One Martini backbone bead per residue (centre of mass of N, CA, C, O) as a GRO file, in nm:
protein
   88
    1MET     BB    1  -2.849  10.323  21.388
    2PHE     BB    2  -3.132  10.137  21.476
    3ARG     BB    3  -3.247   9.848  21.283
    4MET     BB    4  -3.565   9.675  21.219
    5TRP     BB    5  -3.695   9.386  21.055
    6GLY     BB    6  -4.034   9.306  20.973
    7LYS     BB    7  -4.193   8.981  20.891
    8ILE     BB    8  -4.457   8.827  20.706
    9TRP     BB    9  -4.522   8.474  20.658
   10LYS     BB   10  -4.668   8.280  20.373
   11ASP     BB   11  -4.594   8.041  20.169
   12ASN     BB   12  -4.317   8.192  20.088
   13HIS     BB   13  -4.457   8.479  20.150
   14MET     BB   14  -4.456   8.815  20.174
   15LEU     BB   15  -4.701   9.016  20.324
   16ARG     BB   16  -4.529   9.188  20.539
   17ASP     BB   17  -4.352   9.504  20.619
   18THR     BB   18  -4.102   9.657  20.844
   19VAL     BB   19  -3.930   9.949  20.980
   20VAL     BB   20  -3.734  10.009  21.273
   21SER     BB   21  -3.616  10.303  21.450
   22PHE     BB   22  -3.314  10.402  21.643
   23SER     BB   23  -3.126  10.693  21.795
   24ASP     BB   24  -3.132  10.605  22.100
   25TYR     BB   25  -2.833  10.529  22.294
   26SER     BB   26  -2.942  10.506  22.600
   27LEU     BB   27  -3.011  10.238  22.516
   28SER     BB   28  -3.000   9.924  22.505
   29ARG     BB   29  -3.001   9.670  22.291
   30THR     BB   30  -3.225   9.508  22.426
   31GLN     BB   31  -3.429   9.741  22.443
   32MET     BB   32  -3.440   9.790  22.135
   33VAL     BB   33  -3.545   9.513  22.058
   34PHE     BB   34  -3.809   9.516  22.227
   35GLN     BB   35  -3.923   9.785  22.111
   36SER     BB   36  -3.926   9.694  21.817
   37LEU     BB   37  -4.115   9.453  21.854
   38ASP     BB   38  -4.350   9.617  21.965
   39GLU     BB   39  -4.384   9.797  21.711
   40ILE     BB   40  -4.434   9.571  21.508
   41CYS     BB   41  -4.684   9.450  21.651
   42CYS     BB   42  -4.850   9.708  21.636
   43GLN     BB   43  -4.853   9.737  21.322
   44PHE     BB   44  -4.971   9.422  21.296
   45ASP     BB   45  -5.168   9.345  21.524
   46LEU     BB   46  -5.002   9.197  21.766
   47SER     BB   47  -4.892   8.999  21.981
   48LYS     BB   48  -4.654   8.915  22.188
   49PRO     BB   49  -4.399   8.717  22.176
   50ILE     BB   50  -4.234   8.434  22.278
   51TRP     BB   51  -3.921   8.362  22.407
   52LEU     BB   52  -3.746   8.110  22.303
   53ASP     BB   53  -3.460   7.938  22.295
   54ALA     BB   54  -3.437   7.939  21.985
   55ASN     BB   55  -3.463   8.245  21.950
   56ILE     BB   56  -3.221   8.330  22.118
   57ASN     BB   57  -3.004   8.172  21.962
   58ASP     BB   58  -3.054   8.294  21.680
   59PHE     BB   59  -3.014   8.593  21.761
   60ARG     BB   60  -2.723   8.568  21.862
   61ARG     BB   61  -2.600   8.455  21.590
   62HIS     BB   62  -2.788   8.638  21.347
   63ASP     BB   63  -2.991   8.873  21.411
   64LYS     BB   64  -3.223   8.641  21.387
   65THR     BB   65  -3.584   8.551  21.385
   66ARG     BB   66  -3.858   8.312  21.445
   67PHE     BB   67  -4.215   8.335  21.490
   68ASN     BB   68  -4.437   8.104  21.569
   69GLN     BB   69  -4.710   7.960  21.705
   70ASP     BB   70  -4.552   7.886  21.975
   71SER     BB   71  -4.513   8.212  22.049
   72PHE     BB   72  -4.826   8.226  22.052
   73ILE     BB   73  -5.134   8.243  22.202
   74GLU     BB   74  -5.264   8.313  21.956
   75HIS     BB   75  -5.389   8.287  21.657
   76ILE     BB   76  -5.234   8.254  21.339
   77ASP     BB   77  -5.244   8.352  20.969
   78PHE     BB   78  -4.941   8.254  20.967
   79ASP     BB   79  -4.627   8.118  20.986
   80TYR     BB   80  -4.429   8.386  21.040
   81LEU     BB   81  -4.221   8.595  21.237
   82GLU     BB   82  -3.965   8.816  21.128
   83ILE     BB   83  -3.652   8.921  21.266
   84GLN     BB   84  -3.404   9.192  21.184
   85VAL     BB   85  -3.096   9.319  21.202
   86ILE     BB   86  -2.967   9.591  20.979
   87GLU     BB   87  -2.867   9.809  21.205
   88GLU     BB   88  -2.597   9.969  21.434
   0.00000   0.00000   0.00000
């Protein structure tokens, strides 16, 4: 089962979190990551963030990345959205 943990942080405090799971392995890992991020953003009522080079590099190395204001088109009222793969 593929699981991704999404967290919203502000002033070093976690405001909200959710876990999204996929058991359909007909999808590629990349597709599961993007669909999980879409589901997390839908649950948090956020627009989809833009993947910057720093996000891609962090995610490749650690299976974890943070999206701050630079990744969002609209203004956000938190410091960053963090996603992390917790199970594959």
